[in-house]
């Protein structure tokens, strides 16, 4: 679970457009995935999660898609706003094997929203 | 309801020194995990404390040690500081070792 990575380190979008942030993971035993948002000077903030027995989960303006076949995770943000500008991390947990909620993070994608 | 708090906010040390960072968990939480976040990187798991014992540990040397107190607060100690220890140290608390983790704002450690 230590090799969670991201395809793009930076992403710039126009305000109002949709954003898609991608993430690849390597531990097929991971059973729980979380997207975090981290603003400058703050700790990571939970956005949305998904369990490995699901392929899609929707929240308020956000959707997470999980493709276990190719070990790929994505975060979609609808109608992106300036307040969405931050670094986004995906993280995975292998609860069943470890019995713990240790998070394994990727490097992160910096999302910049252009007004 | 106070969230996770950490102290100090910033800290500057020199190589070879020792440092202690502190964390108070979110109200109602009994488990504390520590993460190291180097600049431009994702957080890396250091260890987790539950019932005053280290339960899980990541790939960090013995220079990194911790403690959890009866009130669930925790300390992270780093001995013989190296330049590479410069990072943001994050504390996360949860209810139990499998619960959702809530992060504090972190302590920025700079080693000169």
mmCIF file of N, CA, C and O in Angstrom, chain A residues 2 32 34 36 38 41-46 49 89 93 95 98-108, chain B residues 31 33 35 37 40-45 48 56-57 88 90 94 96-101 103-106:
data_model
loop_
_atom_site.group_PDB
_atom_site.id
_atom_site.type_symbol
_atom_site.label_atom_id
_atom_site.label_comp_id
_atom_site.label_asym_id
_atom_site.label_seq_id
_atom_site.Cartn_x
_atom_site.Cartn_y
_atom_site.Cartn_z
ATOM 1 N N UNK A 2 2.168 1.146 -0.078
ATOM 2 C CA UNK A 2 2.999 2.345 0.043
ATOM 3 C C UNK A 2 3.184 3.064 -1.282
ATOM 4 O O UNK A 2 3.781 4.118 -1.339
ATOM 5 N N UNK A 32 -10.057 0.310 1.285
ATOM 6 C CA UNK A 32 -10.703 1.575 1.619
ATOM 7 C C UNK A 32 -9.850 2.701 1.076
ATOM 8 O O UNK A 32 -8.617 2.680 1.257
ATOM 9 N N UNK A 34 -9.546 7.060 0.377
ATOM 10 C CA UNK A 34 -10.023 8.372 0.813
ATOM 11 C C UNK A 34 -9.355 9.458 -0.012
ATOM 12 O O UNK A 34 -8.163 9.368 -0.329
ATOM 13 N N UNK A 36 -8.332 13.435 0.228
ATOM 14 C CA UNK A 36 -8.138 14.537 1.164
ATOM 15 C C UNK A 36 -7.809 15.813 0.401
ATOM 16 O O UNK A 36 -7.177 15.783 -0.649
ATOM 17 N N UNK A 38 -5.857 19.490 1.082
ATOM 18 C CA UNK A 38 -4.965 20.167 2.010
ATOM 19 C C UNK A 38 -4.690 21.588 1.526
ATOM 20 O O UNK A 38 -4.069 21.785 0.480
ATOM 21 N N UNK A 41 -0.887 25.568 5.000
ATOM 22 C CA UNK A 41 -0.841 25.786 6.438
ATOM 23 C C UNK A 41 -1.820 24.964 7.240
ATOM 24 O O UNK A 41 -1.956 25.166 8.454
ATOM 25 N N UNK A 42 -2.494 24.030 6.589
ATOM 26 C CA UNK A 42 -3.485 23.220 7.296
ATOM 27 C C UNK A 42 -3.195 21.735 7.109
ATOM 28 O O UNK A 42 -2.465 21.342 6.207
ATOM 29 N N UNK A 43 -3.804 20.933 7.958
ATOM 30 C CA UNK A 43 -3.701 19.497 7.805
ATOM 31 C C UNK A 43 -4.682 19.008 6.758
ATOM 32 O O UNK A 43 -5.586 19.734 6.341
ATOM 33 N N UNK A 44 -4.516 17.781 6.286
ATOM 34 C CA UNK A 44 -5.440 17.215 5.301
ATOM 35 C C UNK A 44 -6.869 17.168 5.841
ATOM 36 O O UNK A 44 -7.094 16.854 7.010
ATOM 37 N N UNK A 45 -7.805 17.470 4.959
ATOM 38 C CA UNK A 45 -9.219 17.481 5.315
ATOM 39 C C UNK A 45 -9.944 16.432 4.487
ATOM 40 O O UNK A 45 -9.823 16.411 3.259
ATOM 41 N N UNK A 46 -10.693 15.584 5.151
ATOM 42 C CA UNK A 46 -11.460 14.524 4.486
ATOM 43 C C UNK A 46 -12.453 15.114 3.486
ATOM 44 O O UNK A 46 -13.155 16.080 3.795
ATOM 45 N N UNK A 49 -14.878 9.249 0.696
ATOM 46 C CA UNK A 49 -14.237 7.940 0.745
ATOM 47 C C UNK A 49 -15.030 6.929 -0.070
ATOM 48 O O UNK A 49 -16.164 7.184 -0.486
ATOM 49 N N UNK A 89 -4.916 14.797 -2.180
ATOM 50 C CA UNK A 89 -4.236 13.522 -2.010
ATOM 51 C C UNK A 89 -5.247 12.393 -2.022
ATOM 52 O O UNK A 89 -6.321 12.502 -1.440
ATOM 53 N N UNK A 93 -6.091 2.424 2.518
ATOM 54 C CA UNK A 93 -5.990 1.716 3.790
ATOM 55 C C UNK A 93 -6.251 0.238 3.520
ATOM 56 O O UNK A 93 -7.163 -0.116 2.782
ATOM 57 N N UNK A 95 -7.381 -2.267 5.768
ATOM 58 C CA UNK A 95 -7.886 -2.540 7.116
ATOM 59 C C UNK A 95 -7.951 -4.037 7.399
ATOM 60 O O UNK A 95 -7.578 -4.500 8.481
ATOM 61 N N UNK A 98 -4.293 -5.432 8.007
ATOM 62 C CA UNK A 98 -3.517 -4.819 9.098
ATOM 63 C C UNK A 98 -4.333 -4.626 10.359
ATOM 64 O O UNK A 98 -3.768 -4.469 11.435
ATOM 65 N N UNK A 99 -5.643 -4.577 10.214
ATOM 66 C CA UNK A 99 -6.490 -4.305 11.371
ATOM 67 C C UNK A 99 -6.387 -2.882 11.853
ATOM 68 O O UNK A 99 -6.833 -2.549 12.950
ATOM 69 N N UNK A 100 -5.800 -2.025 11.035
ATOM 70 C CA UNK A 100 -5.586 -0.636 11.445
ATOM 71 C C UNK A 100 -5.928 0.301 10.300
ATOM 72 O O UNK A 100 -6.080 -0.120 9.154
ATOM 73 N N UNK A 101 -6.036 1.564 10.645
ATOM 74 C CA UNK A 101 -6.442 2.562 9.663
ATOM 75 C C UNK A 101 -5.270 3.402 9.164
ATOM 76 O O UNK A 101 -5.449 4.556 8.794
ATOM 77 N N UNK A 102 -4.054 2.808 9.142
ATOM 78 C CA UNK A 102 -2.896 3.557 8.662
ATOM 79 C C UNK A 102 -3.120 3.985 7.226
ATOM 80 O O UNK A 102 -3.475 3.182 6.367
ATOM 81 N N UNK A 103 -2.914 5.255 6.980
ATOM 82 C CA UNK A 103 -3.123 5.828 5.658
ATOM 83 C C UNK A 103 -1.822 5.831 4.866
ATOM 84 O O UNK A 103 -0.776 6.211 5.374
ATOM 85 N N UNK A 104 -1.910 5.427 3.605
ATOM 86 C CA UNK A 104 -0.783 5.508 2.686
ATOM 87 C C UNK A 104 -1.148 6.518 1.610
ATOM 88 O O UNK A 104 -2.063 6.287 0.822
ATOM 89 N N UNK A 105 -0.417 7.623 1.602
ATOM 90 C CA UNK A 105 -0.733 8.744 0.728
ATOM 91 C C UNK A 105 0.113 8.737 -0.534
ATOM 92 O O UNK A 105 1.259 8.280 -0.533
ATOM 93 N N UNK A 106 -0.439 9.333 -1.588
ATOM 94 C CA UNK A 106 0.319 9.632 -2.783
ATOM 95 C C UNK A 106 0.992 10.993 -2.627
ATOM 96 O O UNK A 106 0.924 11.624 -1.576
ATOM 97 N N UNK A 107 1.652 11.449 -3.703
ATOM 98 C CA UNK A 107 2.388 12.711 -3.665
ATOM 99 C C UNK A 107 1.454 13.910 -3.662
ATOM 100 O O UNK A 107 1.753 14.931 -3.070
ATOM 101 N N UNK A 108 0.330 13.812 -4.330
ATOM 102 C CA UNK A 108 -0.619 14.917 -4.348
ATOM 103 C C UNK A 108 -0.683 15.633 -5.682
ATOM 104 O O UNK A 108 0.264 15.599 -6.480
ATOM 105 N N UNK B 31 -7.373 7.369 19.899
ATOM 106 C CA UNK B 31 -6.248 6.861 19.111
ATOM 107 C C UNK B 31 -5.560 8.019 18.397
ATOM 108 O O UNK B 31 -6.244 8.878 17.838
ATOM 109 N N UNK B 33 -2.406 9.008 15.651
ATOM 110 C CA UNK B 33 -1.412 8.601 14.659
ATOM 111 C C UNK B 33 -0.566 9.810 14.282
ATOM 112 O O UNK B 33 -1.063 10.931 14.248
ATOM 113 N N UNK B 35 2.196 11.477 11.416
ATOM 114 C CA UNK B 35 2.652 11.425 10.037
ATOM 115 C C UNK B 35 3.723 12.502 9.811
ATOM 116 O O UNK B 35 3.666 13.577 10.408
ATOM 117 N N UNK B 37 5.306 14.853 6.808
ATOM 118 C CA UNK B 37 5.053 15.322 5.452
ATOM 119 C C UNK B 37 6.202 16.226 5.011
ATOM 120 O O UNK B 37 6.295 17.389 5.426
ATOM 121 N N UNK B 40 6.298 19.146 -0.510
ATOM 122 C CA UNK B 40 5.928 18.649 -1.825
ATOM 123 C C UNK B 40 5.580 17.168 -1.876
ATOM 124 O O UNK B 40 5.412 16.615 -2.969
ATOM 125 N N UNK B 41 5.466 16.536 -0.717
ATOM 126 C CA UNK B 41 5.172 15.110 -0.663
ATOM 127 C C UNK B 41 3.882 14.857 0.115
ATOM 128 O O UNK B 41 3.387 15.731 0.827
ATOM 129 N N UNK B 42 3.392 13.654 -0.018
ATOM 130 C CA UNK B 42 2.258 13.250 0.794
ATOM 131 C C UNK B 42 2.718 12.826 2.179
ATOM 132 O O UNK B 42 3.878 12.475 2.375
ATOM 133 N N UNK B 43 1.837 12.870 3.155
ATOM 134 C CA UNK B 43 2.205 12.421 4.505
ATOM 135 C C UNK B 43 2.635 10.955 4.517
ATOM 136 O O UNK B 43 2.080 10.137 3.791
ATOM 137 N N UNK B 44 3.620 10.660 5.371
ATOM 138 C CA UNK B 44 4.106 9.297 5.557
ATOM 139 C C UNK B 44 3.825 8.874 6.993
ATOM 140 O O UNK B 44 4.173 9.585 7.934
ATOM 141 N N UNK B 45 3.235 7.700 7.137
ATOM 142 C CA UNK B 45 2.845 7.193 8.457
ATOM 143 C C UNK B 45 4.070 6.881 9.304
ATOM 144 O O UNK B 45 4.966 6.155 8.861
ATOM 145 N N UNK B 48 1.286 4.742 15.393
ATOM 146 C CA UNK B 48 -0.039 4.939 15.956
ATOM 147 C C UNK B 48 -0.051 4.479 17.406
ATOM 148 O O UNK B 48 0.524 3.442 17.741
ATOM 149 N N UNK B 56 1.003 0.359 15.737
ATOM 150 C CA UNK B 56 1.467 0.193 14.368
ATOM 151 C C UNK B 56 2.650 1.134 14.179
ATOM 152 O O UNK B 56 2.706 2.198 14.796
ATOM 153 N N UNK B 57 3.563 0.730 13.305
ATOM 154 C CA UNK B 57 4.709 1.579 13.035
ATOM 155 C C UNK B 57 5.059 1.535 11.568
ATOM 156 O O UNK B 57 5.028 0.456 10.949
ATOM 157 N N UNK B 88 6.727 18.848 7.899
ATOM 158 C CA UNK B 88 5.505 19.142 8.654
ATOM 159 C C UNK B 88 5.091 17.846 9.336
ATOM 160 O O UNK B 88 4.927 16.818 8.669
ATOM 161 N N UNK B 90 2.330 15.863 11.251
ATOM 162 C CA UNK B 90 0.883 15.871 11.419
ATOM 163 C C UNK B 90 0.446 14.830 12.426
ATOM 164 O O UNK B 90 0.955 13.708 12.436
ATOM 165 N N UNK B 94 -8.476 9.415 16.014
ATOM 166 C CA UNK B 94 -9.627 8.633 15.591
ATOM 167 C C UNK B 94 -10.223 7.930 16.803
ATOM 168 O O UNK B 94 -9.599 7.853 17.867
ATOM 169 N N UNK B 96 -10.832 4.589 18.048
ATOM 170 C CA UNK B 96 -10.363 3.250 17.742
ATOM 171 C C UNK B 96 -9.351 3.253 16.617
ATOM 172 O O UNK B 96 -9.174 4.252 15.906
ATOM 173 N N UNK B 97 -8.693 2.132 16.443
ATOM 174 C CA UNK B 97 -7.627 2.046 15.444
ATOM 175 C C UNK B 97 -8.167 1.931 14.029
ATOM 176 O O UNK B 97 -7.401 2.002 13.072
ATOM 177 N N UNK B 98 -9.461 1.761 13.865
ATOM 178 C CA UNK B 98 -10.029 1.647 12.537
ATOM 179 C C UNK B 98 -10.960 2.774 12.159
ATOM 180 O O UNK B 98 -11.550 2.747 11.078
ATOM 181 N N UNK B 99 -11.062 3.778 13.009
ATOM 182 C CA UNK B 99 -11.978 4.875 12.760
ATOM 183 C C UNK B 99 -11.436 5.923 11.819
ATOM 184 O O UNK B 99 -10.238 5.954 11.507
ATOM 185 N N UNK B 100 -12.311 6.793 11.354
ATOM 186 C CA UNK B 100 -11.912 7.884 10.468
ATOM 187 C C UNK B 100 -10.948 8.801 11.201
ATOM 188 O O UNK B 100 -11.145 9.139 12.361
ATOM 189 N N UNK B 101 -9.881 9.204 10.497
ATOM 190 C CA UNK B 101 -8.863 10.039 11.105
ATOM 191 C C UNK B 101 -9.111 11.507 10.802
ATOM 192 O O UNK B 101 -9.419 11.878 9.677
ATOM 193 N N UNK B 103 -7.241 15.235 11.097
ATOM 194 C CA UNK B 103 -5.894 15.770 11.200
ATOM 195 C C UNK B 103 -5.851 17.122 11.893
ATOM 196 O O UNK B 103 -6.761 17.947 11.752
ATOM 197 N N UNK B 104 -4.744 17.328 12.603
ATOM 198 C CA UNK B 104 -4.444 18.635 13.143
ATOM 199 C C UNK B 104 -3.728 19.488 12.108
ATOM 200 O O UNK B 104 -3.448 19.018 11.006
ATOM 201 N N UNK B 105 -3.415 20.742 12.455
ATOM 202 C CA UNK B 105 -2.765 21.647 11.502
ATOM 203 C C UNK B 105 -1.282 21.355 11.299
ATOM 204 O O UNK B 105 -0.688 21.850 10.338
ATOM 205 N N UNK B 106 -0.698 20.573 12.178
ATOM 206 C CA UNK B 106 0.698 20.201 12.017
ATOM 207 C C UNK B 106 1.668 21.107 12.751
ATOM 208 O O UNK B 106 1.334 22.235 13.145
#
